[in-house]
Structures are given as C-alpha cells and as structure tokens.
PDB file of C-alpha atoms and ligand atoms in Angstrom:
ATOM      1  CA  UNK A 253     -26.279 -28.606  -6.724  1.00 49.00           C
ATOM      2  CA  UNK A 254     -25.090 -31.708  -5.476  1.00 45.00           C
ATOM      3  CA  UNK A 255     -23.118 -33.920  -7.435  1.00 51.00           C
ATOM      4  CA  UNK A 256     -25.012 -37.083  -6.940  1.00 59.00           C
ATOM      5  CA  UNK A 257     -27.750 -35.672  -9.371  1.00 75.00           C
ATOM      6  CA  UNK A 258     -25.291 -35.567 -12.201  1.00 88.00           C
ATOM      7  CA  UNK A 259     -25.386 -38.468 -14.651  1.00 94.00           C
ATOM      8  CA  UNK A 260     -24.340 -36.934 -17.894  1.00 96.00           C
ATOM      9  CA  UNK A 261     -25.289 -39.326 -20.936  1.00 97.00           C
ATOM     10  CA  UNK A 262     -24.165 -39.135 -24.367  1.00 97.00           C
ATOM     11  CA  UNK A 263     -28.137 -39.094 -25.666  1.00 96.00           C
ATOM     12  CA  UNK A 264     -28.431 -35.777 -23.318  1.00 97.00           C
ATOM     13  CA  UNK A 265     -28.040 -32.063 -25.824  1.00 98.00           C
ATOM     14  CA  UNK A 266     -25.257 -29.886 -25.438  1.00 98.00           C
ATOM     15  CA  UNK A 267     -26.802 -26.535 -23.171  1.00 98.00           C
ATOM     16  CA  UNK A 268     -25.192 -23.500 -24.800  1.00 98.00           C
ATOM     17  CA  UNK A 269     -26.268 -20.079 -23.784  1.00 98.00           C
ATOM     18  CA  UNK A 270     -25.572 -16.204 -24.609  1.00 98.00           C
ATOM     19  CA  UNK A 271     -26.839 -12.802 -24.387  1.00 97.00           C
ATOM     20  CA  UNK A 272     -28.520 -13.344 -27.422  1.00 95.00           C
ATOM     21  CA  UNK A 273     -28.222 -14.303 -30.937  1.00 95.00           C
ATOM     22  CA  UNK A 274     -23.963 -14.138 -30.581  1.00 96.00           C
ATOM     23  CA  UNK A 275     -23.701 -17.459 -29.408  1.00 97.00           C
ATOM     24  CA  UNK A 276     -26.077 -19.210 -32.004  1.00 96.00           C
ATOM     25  CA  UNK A 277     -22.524 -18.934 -34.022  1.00 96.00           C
ATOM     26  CA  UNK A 278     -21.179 -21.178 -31.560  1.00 98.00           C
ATOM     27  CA  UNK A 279     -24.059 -23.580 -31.857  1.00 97.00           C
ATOM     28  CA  UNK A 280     -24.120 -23.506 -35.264  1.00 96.00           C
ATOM     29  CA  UNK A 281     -20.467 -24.449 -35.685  1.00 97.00           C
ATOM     30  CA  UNK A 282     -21.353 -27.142 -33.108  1.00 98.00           C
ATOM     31  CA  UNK A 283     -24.134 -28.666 -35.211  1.00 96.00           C
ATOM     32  CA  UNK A 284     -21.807 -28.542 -38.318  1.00 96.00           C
ATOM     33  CA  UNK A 285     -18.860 -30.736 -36.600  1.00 97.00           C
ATOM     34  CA  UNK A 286     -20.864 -32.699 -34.648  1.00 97.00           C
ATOM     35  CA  UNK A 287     -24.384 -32.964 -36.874  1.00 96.00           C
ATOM     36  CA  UNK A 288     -25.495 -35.936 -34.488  1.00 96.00           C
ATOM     37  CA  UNK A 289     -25.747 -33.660 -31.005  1.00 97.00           C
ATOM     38  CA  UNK A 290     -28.977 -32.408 -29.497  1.00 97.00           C
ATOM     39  CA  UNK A 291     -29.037 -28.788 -28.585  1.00 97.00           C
ATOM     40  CA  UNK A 292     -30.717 -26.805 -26.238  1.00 98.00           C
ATOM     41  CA  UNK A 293     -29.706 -23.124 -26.512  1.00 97.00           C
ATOM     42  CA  UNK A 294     -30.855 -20.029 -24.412  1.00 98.00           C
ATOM     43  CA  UNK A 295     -30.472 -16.596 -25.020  1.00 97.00           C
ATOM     44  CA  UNK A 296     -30.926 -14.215 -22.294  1.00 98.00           C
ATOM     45  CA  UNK A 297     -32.536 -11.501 -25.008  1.00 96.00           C
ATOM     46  CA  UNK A 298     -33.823  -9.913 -21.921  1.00 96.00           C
ATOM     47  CA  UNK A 299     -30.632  -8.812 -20.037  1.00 97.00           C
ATOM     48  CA  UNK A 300     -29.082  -8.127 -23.464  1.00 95.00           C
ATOM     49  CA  UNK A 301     -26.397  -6.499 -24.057  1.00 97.00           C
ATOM     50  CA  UNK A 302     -24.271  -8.246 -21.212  1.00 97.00           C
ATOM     51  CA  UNK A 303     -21.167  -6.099 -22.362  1.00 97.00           C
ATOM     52  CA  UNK A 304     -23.001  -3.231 -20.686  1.00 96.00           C
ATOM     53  CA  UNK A 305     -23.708  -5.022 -17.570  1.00 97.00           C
ATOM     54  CA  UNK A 306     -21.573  -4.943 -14.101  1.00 98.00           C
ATOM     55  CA  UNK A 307     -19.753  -8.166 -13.862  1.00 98.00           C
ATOM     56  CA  UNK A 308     -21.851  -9.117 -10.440  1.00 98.00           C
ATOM     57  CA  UNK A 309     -25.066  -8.963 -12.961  1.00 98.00           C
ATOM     58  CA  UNK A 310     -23.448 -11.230 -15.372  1.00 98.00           C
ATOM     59  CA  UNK A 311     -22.690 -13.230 -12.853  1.00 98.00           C
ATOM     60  CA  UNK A 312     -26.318 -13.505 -11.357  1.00 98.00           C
ATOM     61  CA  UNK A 313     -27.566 -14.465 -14.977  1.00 98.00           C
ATOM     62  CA  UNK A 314     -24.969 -16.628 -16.170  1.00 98.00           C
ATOM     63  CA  UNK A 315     -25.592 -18.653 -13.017  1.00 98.00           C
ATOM     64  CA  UNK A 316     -29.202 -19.229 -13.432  1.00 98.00           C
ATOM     65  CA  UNK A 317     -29.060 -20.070 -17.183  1.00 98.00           C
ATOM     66  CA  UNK A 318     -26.271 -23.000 -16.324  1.00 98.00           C
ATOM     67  CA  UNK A 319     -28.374 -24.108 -13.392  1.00 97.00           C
ATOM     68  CA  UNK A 320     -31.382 -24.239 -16.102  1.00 98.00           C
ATOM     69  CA  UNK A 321     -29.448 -25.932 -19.104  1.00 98.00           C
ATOM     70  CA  UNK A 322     -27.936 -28.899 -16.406  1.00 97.00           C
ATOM     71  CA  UNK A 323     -31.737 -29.725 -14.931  1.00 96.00           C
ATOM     72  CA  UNK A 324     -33.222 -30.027 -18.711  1.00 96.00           C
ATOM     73  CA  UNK A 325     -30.586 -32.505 -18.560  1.00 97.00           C
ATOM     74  CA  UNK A 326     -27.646 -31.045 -20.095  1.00 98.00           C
ATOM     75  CA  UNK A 327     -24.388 -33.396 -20.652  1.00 98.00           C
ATOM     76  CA  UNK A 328     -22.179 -29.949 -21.276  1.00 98.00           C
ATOM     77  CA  UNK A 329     -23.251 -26.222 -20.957  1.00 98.00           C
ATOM     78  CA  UNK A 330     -21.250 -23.953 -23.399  1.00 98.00           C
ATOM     79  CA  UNK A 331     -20.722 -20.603 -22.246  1.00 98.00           C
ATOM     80  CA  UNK A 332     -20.897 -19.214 -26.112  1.00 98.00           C
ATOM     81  CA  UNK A 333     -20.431 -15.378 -24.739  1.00 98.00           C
ATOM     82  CA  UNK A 334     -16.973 -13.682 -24.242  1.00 98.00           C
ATOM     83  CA  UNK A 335     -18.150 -11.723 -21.641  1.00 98.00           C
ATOM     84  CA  UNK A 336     -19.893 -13.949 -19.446  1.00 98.00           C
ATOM     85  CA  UNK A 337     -16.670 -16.017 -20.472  1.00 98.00           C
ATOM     86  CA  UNK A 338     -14.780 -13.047 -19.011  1.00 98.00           C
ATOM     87  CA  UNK A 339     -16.249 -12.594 -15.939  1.00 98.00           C
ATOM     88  CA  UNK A 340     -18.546 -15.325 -14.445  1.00 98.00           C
ATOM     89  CA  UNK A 341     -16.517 -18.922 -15.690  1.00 98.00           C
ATOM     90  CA  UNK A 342     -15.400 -19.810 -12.762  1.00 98.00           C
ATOM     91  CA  UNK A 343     -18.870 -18.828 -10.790  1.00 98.00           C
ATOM     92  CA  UNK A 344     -20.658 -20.990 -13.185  1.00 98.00           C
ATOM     93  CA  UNK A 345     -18.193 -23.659 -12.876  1.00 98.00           C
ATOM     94  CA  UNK A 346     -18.766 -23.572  -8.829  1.00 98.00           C
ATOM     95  CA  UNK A 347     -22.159 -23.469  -9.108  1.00 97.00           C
ATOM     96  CA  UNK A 348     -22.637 -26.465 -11.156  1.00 96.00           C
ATOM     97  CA  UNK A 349     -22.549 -30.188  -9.839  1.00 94.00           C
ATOM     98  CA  UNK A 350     -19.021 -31.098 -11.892  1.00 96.00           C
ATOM     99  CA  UNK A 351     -17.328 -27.874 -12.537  1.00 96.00           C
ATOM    100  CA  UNK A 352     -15.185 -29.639 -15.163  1.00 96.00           C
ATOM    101  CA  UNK A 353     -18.409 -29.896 -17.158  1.00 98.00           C
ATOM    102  CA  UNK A 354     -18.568 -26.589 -18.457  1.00 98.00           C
ATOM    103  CA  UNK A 355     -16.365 -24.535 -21.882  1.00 98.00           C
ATOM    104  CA  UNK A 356     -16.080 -20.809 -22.241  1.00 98.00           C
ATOM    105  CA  UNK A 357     -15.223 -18.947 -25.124  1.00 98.00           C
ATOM    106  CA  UNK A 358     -11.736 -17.866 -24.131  1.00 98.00           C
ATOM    107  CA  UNK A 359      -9.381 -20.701 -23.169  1.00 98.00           C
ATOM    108  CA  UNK A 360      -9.929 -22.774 -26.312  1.00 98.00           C
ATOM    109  CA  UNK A 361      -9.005 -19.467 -28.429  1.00 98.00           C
ATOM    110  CA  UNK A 362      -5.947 -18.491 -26.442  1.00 98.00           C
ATOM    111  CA  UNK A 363      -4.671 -22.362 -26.705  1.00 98.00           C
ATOM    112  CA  UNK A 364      -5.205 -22.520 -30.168  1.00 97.00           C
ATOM    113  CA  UNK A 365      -3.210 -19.119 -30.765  1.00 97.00           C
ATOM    114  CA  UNK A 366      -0.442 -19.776 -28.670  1.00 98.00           C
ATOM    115  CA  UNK A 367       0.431 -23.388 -29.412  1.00 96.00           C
ATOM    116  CA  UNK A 368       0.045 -22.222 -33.268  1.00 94.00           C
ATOM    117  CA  UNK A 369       2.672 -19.960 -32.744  1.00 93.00           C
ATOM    118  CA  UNK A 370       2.061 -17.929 -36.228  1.00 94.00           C
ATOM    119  CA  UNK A 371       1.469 -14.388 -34.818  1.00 96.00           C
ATOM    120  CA  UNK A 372       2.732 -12.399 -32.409  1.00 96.00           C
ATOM    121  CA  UNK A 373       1.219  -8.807 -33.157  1.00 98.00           C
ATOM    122  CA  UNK A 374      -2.621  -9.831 -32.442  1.00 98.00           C
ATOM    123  CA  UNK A 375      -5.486  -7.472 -32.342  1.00 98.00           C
ATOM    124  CA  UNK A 376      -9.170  -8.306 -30.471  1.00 98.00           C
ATOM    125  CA  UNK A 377     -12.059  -6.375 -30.881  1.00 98.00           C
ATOM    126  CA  UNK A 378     -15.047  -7.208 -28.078  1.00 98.00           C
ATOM    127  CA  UNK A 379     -17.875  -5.579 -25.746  1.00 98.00           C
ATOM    128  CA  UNK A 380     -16.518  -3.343 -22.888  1.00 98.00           C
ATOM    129  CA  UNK A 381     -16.602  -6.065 -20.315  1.00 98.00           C
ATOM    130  CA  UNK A 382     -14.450  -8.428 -21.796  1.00 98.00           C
ATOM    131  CA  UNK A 383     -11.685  -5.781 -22.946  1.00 98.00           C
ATOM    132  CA  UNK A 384     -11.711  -4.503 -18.836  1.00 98.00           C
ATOM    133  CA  UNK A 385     -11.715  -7.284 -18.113  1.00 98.00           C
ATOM    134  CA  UNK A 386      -8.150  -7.921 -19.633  1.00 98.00           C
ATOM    135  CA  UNK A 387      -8.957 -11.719 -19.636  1.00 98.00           C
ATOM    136  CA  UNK A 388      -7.555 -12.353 -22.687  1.00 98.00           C
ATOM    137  CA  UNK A 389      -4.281 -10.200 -22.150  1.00 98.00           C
ATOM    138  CA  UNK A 390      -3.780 -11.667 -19.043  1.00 98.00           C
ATOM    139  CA  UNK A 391      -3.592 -15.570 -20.876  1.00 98.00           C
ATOM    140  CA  UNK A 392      -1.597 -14.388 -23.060  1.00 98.00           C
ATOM    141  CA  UNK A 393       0.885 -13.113 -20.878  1.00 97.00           C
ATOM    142  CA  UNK A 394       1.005 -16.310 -18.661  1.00 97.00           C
ATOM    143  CA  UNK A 395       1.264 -18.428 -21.649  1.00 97.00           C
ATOM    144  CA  UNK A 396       3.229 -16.320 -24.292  1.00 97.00           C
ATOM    145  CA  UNK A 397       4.781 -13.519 -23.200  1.00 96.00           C
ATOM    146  CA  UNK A 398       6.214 -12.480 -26.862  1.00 96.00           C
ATOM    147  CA  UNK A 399       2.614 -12.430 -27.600  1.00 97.00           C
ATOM    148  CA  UNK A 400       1.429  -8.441 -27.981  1.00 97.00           C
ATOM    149  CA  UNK A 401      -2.484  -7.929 -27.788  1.00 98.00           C
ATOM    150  CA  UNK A 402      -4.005  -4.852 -28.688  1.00 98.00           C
ATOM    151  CA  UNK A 403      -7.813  -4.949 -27.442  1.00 98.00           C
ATOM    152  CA  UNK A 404     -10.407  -2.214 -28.704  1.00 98.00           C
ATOM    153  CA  UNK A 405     -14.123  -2.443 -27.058  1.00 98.00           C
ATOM    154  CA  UNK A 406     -16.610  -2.216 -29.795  1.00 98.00           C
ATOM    155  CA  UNK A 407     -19.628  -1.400 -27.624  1.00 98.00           C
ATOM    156  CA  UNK A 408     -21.854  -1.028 -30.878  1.00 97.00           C
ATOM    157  CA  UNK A 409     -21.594  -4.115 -32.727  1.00 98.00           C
ATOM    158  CA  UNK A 410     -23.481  -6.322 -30.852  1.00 96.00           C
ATOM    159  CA  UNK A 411     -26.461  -4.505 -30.265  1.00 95.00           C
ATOM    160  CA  UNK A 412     -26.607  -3.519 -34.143  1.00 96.00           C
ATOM    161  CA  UNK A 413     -25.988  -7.463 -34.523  1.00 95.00           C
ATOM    162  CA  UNK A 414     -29.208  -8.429 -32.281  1.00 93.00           C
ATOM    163  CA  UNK A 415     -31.071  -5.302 -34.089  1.00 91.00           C
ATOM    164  CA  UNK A 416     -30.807  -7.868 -37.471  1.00 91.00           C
ATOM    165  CA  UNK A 417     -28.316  -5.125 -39.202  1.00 94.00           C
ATOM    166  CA  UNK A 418     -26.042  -7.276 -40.360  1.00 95.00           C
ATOM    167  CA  UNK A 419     -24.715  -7.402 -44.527  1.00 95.00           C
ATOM    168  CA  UNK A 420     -25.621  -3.974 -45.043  1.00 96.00           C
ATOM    169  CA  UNK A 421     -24.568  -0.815 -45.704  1.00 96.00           C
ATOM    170  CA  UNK A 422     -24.808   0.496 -42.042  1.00 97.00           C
ATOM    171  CA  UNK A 423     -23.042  -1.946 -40.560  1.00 98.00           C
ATOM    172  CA  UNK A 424     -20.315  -1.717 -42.877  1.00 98.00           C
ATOM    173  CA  UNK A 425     -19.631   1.964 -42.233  1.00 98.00           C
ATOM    174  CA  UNK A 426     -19.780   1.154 -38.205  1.00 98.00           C
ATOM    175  CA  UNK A 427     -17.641  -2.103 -38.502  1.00 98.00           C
ATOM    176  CA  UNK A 428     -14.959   0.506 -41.072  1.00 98.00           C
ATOM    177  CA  UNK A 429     -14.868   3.001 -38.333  1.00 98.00           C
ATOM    178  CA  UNK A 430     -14.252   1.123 -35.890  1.00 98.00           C
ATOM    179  CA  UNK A 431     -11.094  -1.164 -37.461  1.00 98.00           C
ATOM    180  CA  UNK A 432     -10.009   2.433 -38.601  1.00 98.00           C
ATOM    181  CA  UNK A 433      -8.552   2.983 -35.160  1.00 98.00           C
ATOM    182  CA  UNK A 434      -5.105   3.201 -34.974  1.00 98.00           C
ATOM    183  CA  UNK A 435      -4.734   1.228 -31.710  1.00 97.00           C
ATOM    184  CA  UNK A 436      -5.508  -1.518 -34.279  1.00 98.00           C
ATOM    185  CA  UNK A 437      -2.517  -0.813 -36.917  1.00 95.00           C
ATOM    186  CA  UNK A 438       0.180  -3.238 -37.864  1.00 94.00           C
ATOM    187  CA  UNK A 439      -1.717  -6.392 -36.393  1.00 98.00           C
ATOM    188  CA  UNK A 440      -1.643 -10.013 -37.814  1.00 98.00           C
ATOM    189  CA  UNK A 441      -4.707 -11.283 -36.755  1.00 98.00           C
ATOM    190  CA  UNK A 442      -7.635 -10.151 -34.959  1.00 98.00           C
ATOM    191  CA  UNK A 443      -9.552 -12.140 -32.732  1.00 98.00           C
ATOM    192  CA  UNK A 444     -13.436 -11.855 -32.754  1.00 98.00           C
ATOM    193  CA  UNK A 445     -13.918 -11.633 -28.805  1.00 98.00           C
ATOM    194  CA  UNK A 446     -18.004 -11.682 -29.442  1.00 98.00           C
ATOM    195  CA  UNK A 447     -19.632 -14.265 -30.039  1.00 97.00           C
ATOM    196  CA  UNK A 448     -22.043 -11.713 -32.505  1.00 97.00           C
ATOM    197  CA  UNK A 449     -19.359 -10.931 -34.407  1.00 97.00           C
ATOM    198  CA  UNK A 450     -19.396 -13.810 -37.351  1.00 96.00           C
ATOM    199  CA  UNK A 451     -22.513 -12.336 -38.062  1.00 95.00           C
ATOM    200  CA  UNK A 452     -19.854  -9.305 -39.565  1.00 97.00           C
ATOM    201  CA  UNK A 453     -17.038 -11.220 -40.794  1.00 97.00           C
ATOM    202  CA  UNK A 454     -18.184  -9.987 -44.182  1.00 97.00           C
ATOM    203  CA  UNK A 455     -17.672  -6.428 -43.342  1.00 98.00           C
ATOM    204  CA  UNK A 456     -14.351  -7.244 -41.249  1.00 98.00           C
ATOM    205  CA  UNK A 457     -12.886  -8.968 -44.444  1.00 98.00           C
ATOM    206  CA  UNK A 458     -13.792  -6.215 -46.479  1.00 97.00           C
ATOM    207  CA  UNK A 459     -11.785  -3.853 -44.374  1.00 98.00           C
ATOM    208  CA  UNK A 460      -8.772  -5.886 -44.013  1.00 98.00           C
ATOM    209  CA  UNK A 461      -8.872  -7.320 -47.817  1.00 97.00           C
ATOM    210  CA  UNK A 462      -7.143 -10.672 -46.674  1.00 97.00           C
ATOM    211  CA  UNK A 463      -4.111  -8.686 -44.396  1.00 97.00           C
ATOM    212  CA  UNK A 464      -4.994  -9.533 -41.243  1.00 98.00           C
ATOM    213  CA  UNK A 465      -6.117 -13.107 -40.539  1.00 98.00           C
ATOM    214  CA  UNK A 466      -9.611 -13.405 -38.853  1.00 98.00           C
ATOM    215  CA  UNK A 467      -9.465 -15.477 -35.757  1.00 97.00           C
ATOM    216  CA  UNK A 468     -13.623 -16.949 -35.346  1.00 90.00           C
ATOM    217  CA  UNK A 469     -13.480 -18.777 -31.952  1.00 93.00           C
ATOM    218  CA  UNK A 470     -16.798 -20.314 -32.935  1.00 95.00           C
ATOM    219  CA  UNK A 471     -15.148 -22.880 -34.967  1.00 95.00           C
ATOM    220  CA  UNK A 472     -11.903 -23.297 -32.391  1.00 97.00           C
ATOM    221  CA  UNK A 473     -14.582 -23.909 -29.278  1.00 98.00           C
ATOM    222  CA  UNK A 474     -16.370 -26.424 -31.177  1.00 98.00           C
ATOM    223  CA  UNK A 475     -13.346 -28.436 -31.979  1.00 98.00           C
ATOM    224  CA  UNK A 476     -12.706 -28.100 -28.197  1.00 98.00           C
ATOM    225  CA  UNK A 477     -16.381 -29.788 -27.527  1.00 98.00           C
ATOM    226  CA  UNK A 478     -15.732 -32.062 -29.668  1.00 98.00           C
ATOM    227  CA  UNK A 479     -12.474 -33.081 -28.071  1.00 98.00           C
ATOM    228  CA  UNK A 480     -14.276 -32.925 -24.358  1.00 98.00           C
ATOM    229  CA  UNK A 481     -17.345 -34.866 -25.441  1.00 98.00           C
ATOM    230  CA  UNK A 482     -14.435 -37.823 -26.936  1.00 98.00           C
ATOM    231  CA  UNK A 483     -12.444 -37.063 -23.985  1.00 98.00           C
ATOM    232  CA  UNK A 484     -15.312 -38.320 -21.483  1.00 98.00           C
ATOM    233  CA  UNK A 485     -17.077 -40.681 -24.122  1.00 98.00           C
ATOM    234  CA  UNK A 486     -19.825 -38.454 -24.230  1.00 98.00           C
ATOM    235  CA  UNK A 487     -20.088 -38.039 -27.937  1.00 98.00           C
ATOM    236  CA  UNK A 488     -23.903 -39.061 -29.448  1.00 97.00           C
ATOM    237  CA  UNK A 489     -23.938 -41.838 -31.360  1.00 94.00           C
ATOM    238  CA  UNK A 490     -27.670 -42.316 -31.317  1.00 87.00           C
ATOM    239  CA  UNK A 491     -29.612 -43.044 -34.794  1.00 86.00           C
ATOM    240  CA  UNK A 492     -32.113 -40.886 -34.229  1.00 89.00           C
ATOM    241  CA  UNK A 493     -32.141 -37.133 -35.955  1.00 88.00           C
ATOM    242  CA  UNK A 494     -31.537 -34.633 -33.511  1.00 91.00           C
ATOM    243  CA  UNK A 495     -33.550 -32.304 -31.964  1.00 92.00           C
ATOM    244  CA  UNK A 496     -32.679 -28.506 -30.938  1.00 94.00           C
ATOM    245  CA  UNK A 497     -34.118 -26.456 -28.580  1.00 95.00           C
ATOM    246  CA  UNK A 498     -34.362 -22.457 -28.121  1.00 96.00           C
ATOM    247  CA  UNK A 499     -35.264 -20.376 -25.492  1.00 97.00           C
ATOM    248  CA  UNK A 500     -35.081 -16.908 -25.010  1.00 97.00           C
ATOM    249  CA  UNK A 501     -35.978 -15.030 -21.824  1.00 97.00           C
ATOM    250  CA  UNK A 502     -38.371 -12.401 -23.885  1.00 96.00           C
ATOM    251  CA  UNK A 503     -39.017 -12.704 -27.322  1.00 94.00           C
ATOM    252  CA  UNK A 504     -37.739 -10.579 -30.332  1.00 90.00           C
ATOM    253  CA  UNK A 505     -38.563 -11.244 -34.047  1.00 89.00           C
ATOM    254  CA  UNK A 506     -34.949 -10.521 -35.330  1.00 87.00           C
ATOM    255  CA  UNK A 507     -33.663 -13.502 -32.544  1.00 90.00           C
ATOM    256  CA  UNK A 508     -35.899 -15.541 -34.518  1.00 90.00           C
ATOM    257  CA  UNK A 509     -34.840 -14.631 -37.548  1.00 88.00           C
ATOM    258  CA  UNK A 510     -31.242 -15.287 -37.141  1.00 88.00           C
ATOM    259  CA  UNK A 511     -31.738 -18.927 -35.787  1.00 90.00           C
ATOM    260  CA  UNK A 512     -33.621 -19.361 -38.911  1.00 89.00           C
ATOM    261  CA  UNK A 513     -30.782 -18.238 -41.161  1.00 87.00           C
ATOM    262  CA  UNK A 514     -28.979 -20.538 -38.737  1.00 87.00           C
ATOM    263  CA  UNK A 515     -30.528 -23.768 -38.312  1.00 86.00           C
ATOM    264  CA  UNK A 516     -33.466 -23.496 -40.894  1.00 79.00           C
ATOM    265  CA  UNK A 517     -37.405 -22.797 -41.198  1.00 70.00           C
ATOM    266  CA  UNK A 518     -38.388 -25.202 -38.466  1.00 73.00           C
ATOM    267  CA  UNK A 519     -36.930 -23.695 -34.923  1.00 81.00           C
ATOM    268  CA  UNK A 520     -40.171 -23.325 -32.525  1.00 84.00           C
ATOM    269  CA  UNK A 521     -38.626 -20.343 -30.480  1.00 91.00           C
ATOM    270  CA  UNK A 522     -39.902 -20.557 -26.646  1.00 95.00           C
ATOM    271  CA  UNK A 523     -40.227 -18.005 -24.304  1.00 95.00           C
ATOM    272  CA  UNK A 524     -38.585 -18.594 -20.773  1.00 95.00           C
ATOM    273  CA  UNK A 525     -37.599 -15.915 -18.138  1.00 93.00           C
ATOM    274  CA  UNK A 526     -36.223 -17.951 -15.928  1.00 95.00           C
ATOM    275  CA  UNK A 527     -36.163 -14.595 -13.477  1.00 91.00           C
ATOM    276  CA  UNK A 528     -40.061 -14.787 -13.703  1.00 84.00           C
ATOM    277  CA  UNK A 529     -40.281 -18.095 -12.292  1.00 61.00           C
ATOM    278  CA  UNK A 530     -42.736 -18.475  -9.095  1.00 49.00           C
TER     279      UNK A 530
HETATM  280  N1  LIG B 820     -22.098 -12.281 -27.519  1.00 70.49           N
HETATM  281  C1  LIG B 820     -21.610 -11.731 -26.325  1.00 70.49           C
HETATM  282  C2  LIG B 820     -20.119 -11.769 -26.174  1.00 70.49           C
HETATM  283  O1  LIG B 820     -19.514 -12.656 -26.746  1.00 70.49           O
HETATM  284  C3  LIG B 820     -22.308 -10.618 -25.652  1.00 70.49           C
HETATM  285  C4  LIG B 820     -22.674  -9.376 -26.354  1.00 70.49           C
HETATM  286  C5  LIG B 820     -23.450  -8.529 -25.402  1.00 70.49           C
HETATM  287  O2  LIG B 820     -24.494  -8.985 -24.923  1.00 70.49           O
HETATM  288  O3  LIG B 820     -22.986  -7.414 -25.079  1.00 70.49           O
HETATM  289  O4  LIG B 820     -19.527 -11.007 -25.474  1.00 70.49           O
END
C-alpha cells in the first residue's frame, strides 16, 4: 500500500480484529474509555482457532484483515489477538501504509508489568502459538531480567469460549484443571495471553480466590489507544453518537451472541470472507 493513500482522521473508527469473539474484549474496553470512537471490528470466525494455525497462516490472514480495516478507512487497526500479536505484528505493520499505525496485544502488557515493578514470579496462560512462540518471555527478558514467566498453553479455552460456554459449570471444571498445573504454583499474577479469556475471569478468580492478581490486557491496550490516538491528535471529538461495525468471515450464532452481551441488542452482524472475494 502506498503511503500517499493514508490520511488518517480523527472522525475515521478504530479497525480491531481477532480470531473471533476474543478480541470483542478489547473493543469493548475500547468503547468504555473512549465511548466517542467508531468501531469497525472483524472476526475471522472462519480460520478460528488461530492458536492452532502455523504462524505463515496467521500471517496470510492477519494481513488481509489489516489491509481490509485501513481501506474502510481505518485511523488505527488493533491487533486484539495474542497470537496473531505473537507471530504476524511486524508483517502487518510492513504491509500497511504507516507501520506505526498499528497496536498488538503484547507490548502494552509487558510495559505495563515491567515499569509497575510489583511482581516478579508471573504466570501466563494462552493458545499454543503464542506460548511457542516465547514472545512474551523473550520481552521480558530484554526488559526485566529478574522477571520469571511461567507460560502454560491452554489449547481448550478458546474454542469452548467461541462455543458460548462461558459462566458455567463446564467451563469451570476445564478452566480448574487447567490452573491446577503445577508449572503454575507460587505465581503472583497471571497474565491472560487470549484475548477470549475475560470471557472466564469468573472461573479464574474462583480458582485463585484473590491470590494471584489477574493481569486483563484488554483494559492495559485500551489505555495504550487511548494514549496513541492523543499522541497523534487522533482522538474523536465529533458530536455525533457513534457507530460500530462487525464483520465476521462466516457466521455463527454464539459470535452474535457475545457482541450482544457486549455492545447491546442492536449490532447488525455482517458476513465478509474477505478470502471469497472475486
Ligand atoms: N483470541 C486469540 C488470542 O488472543 C485467539 C484464539 C484462537 O483463535 O486460538 O490468541
């Protein structure tokens, strides 16, 4: 894309896009801080569950989806997934016409943890990409190195997540099994490397009865929107109520449901598969 085309405007939405219903906790934590921003979100239910998927795959998709968000026009595009975070950032960011125009999931998190300073025994739970990836442990390292991270993929959780079970008694046995693992003892905080995993922070608080602090990156990334969109004088200060869009590239009823929950009765869901396209 060339760069000429680029004329980012504060009245433009914010693009944010996921594997699925994950990063609609991003969006939502978006619209709570910044209530005034447009939204156009896109979740790529058809190539769901990314954490699966080879990092070249991820790659290929995450591409496309920024490419799409940027020509709607997007001012921003949010990567709201830790494992397209992980593994196709700085793709997306060379693919797009100002690569400084683009947040993942991770930096924001590890920035906020390290220049906090409280904890130095920190547990991560995430999909199998991001934990090979060894994204996060590798930031840590470079930044902190008194920092210990103990990472434990959690292949399950999201697609239970995007199934709808969420609150119930299911998901509470998987989430309990899971946190049982011992690789996870004698942490101070655990870091929700999924973007689906809000959706749980009932059953994670129930296991760890207020030991371990819960580390949500949806509400650190927003804060670091927030700070980009102020940052470039990008922030919407419009009068007019804002609109959201959502696309998903094949529709399922429980992706609709959950943006529902999220941003209330009205969403029009629409159907794009952007790998369809003639
Ligand atoms: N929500 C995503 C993440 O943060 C992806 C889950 C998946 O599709 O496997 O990693």
């Amino acid at each position: 894309m060339s760069s000429g085309k680029f004329h980012p405007k504060a009245s433009h939405p914010i693009g944010v896009f996921d594997s699925g219903i994950g990063g609609l906790t991003v969006a939502k934590a978006i619209n709570e801080l910044l209530p005034n921003e447009n939204i156009i979100y896109f979740g790529d239910t058809a190539h769901m569950p990314y954490g699966e998927k080879s990092p070249h795959a991820i790659k290929s998709y995450s591409e496309k989806i920024a490419g799409f968000l940027i020509e709607q026009p997007c001012k921003l595009v949010v990567i709201a997934c830790n494992s397209a975070s992980a593994t196709a950032f700085k793709q997306v960011q060379n693919s797009l016409p100002d690569k400084n125009f683009v947040i993942n999931v991770i930096d924001p998190v590890v920035e906020h943890l390290v220049s906090d300073g409280n904890y130095s025994k920190i547990g991560l739970i995430g999909t199998k990409r991001t934990v090979s990836s060894a994204v996060y442990k590798k930031k840590f390292e470079k930044a902190n190195p008194d920092i210990r991270l103990k990472s434990l993929a959690t292949p399950l959780l999201a697609p239970m997540i995007e199934e709808g079970f969420f609150n119930n008694k299911i998901s509470r046995t998987v989430v309990h099994s899971y946190l049982s693992n011992p690789h996870l003892s004698d942490i101070e905080s655990i870091i929700l490397a999924c973007t689906h995993y809000p959706l749980i922070i009932n059953e994670i608080s129930s296991f760890y009865k207020g030991k371990v602090t819960i580390i949500n990156s949806a509400e650190i990334v927003s804060q670091a929107v927030k700070q980009f969109l102020e940052t470039h004088d990008l922030l919407n200060k419009g009068k007019k109520a804002p609109k959201h869009q959502f696309y998903v590239s094949d529709y399922t009823s429980s992706f609709e449901e959950t943006a529902k929950i999220f941003f209330g009765g009205k969403i029009k869901l629409k159907e794009n598969n952007l790998w369809n396209e003639k």
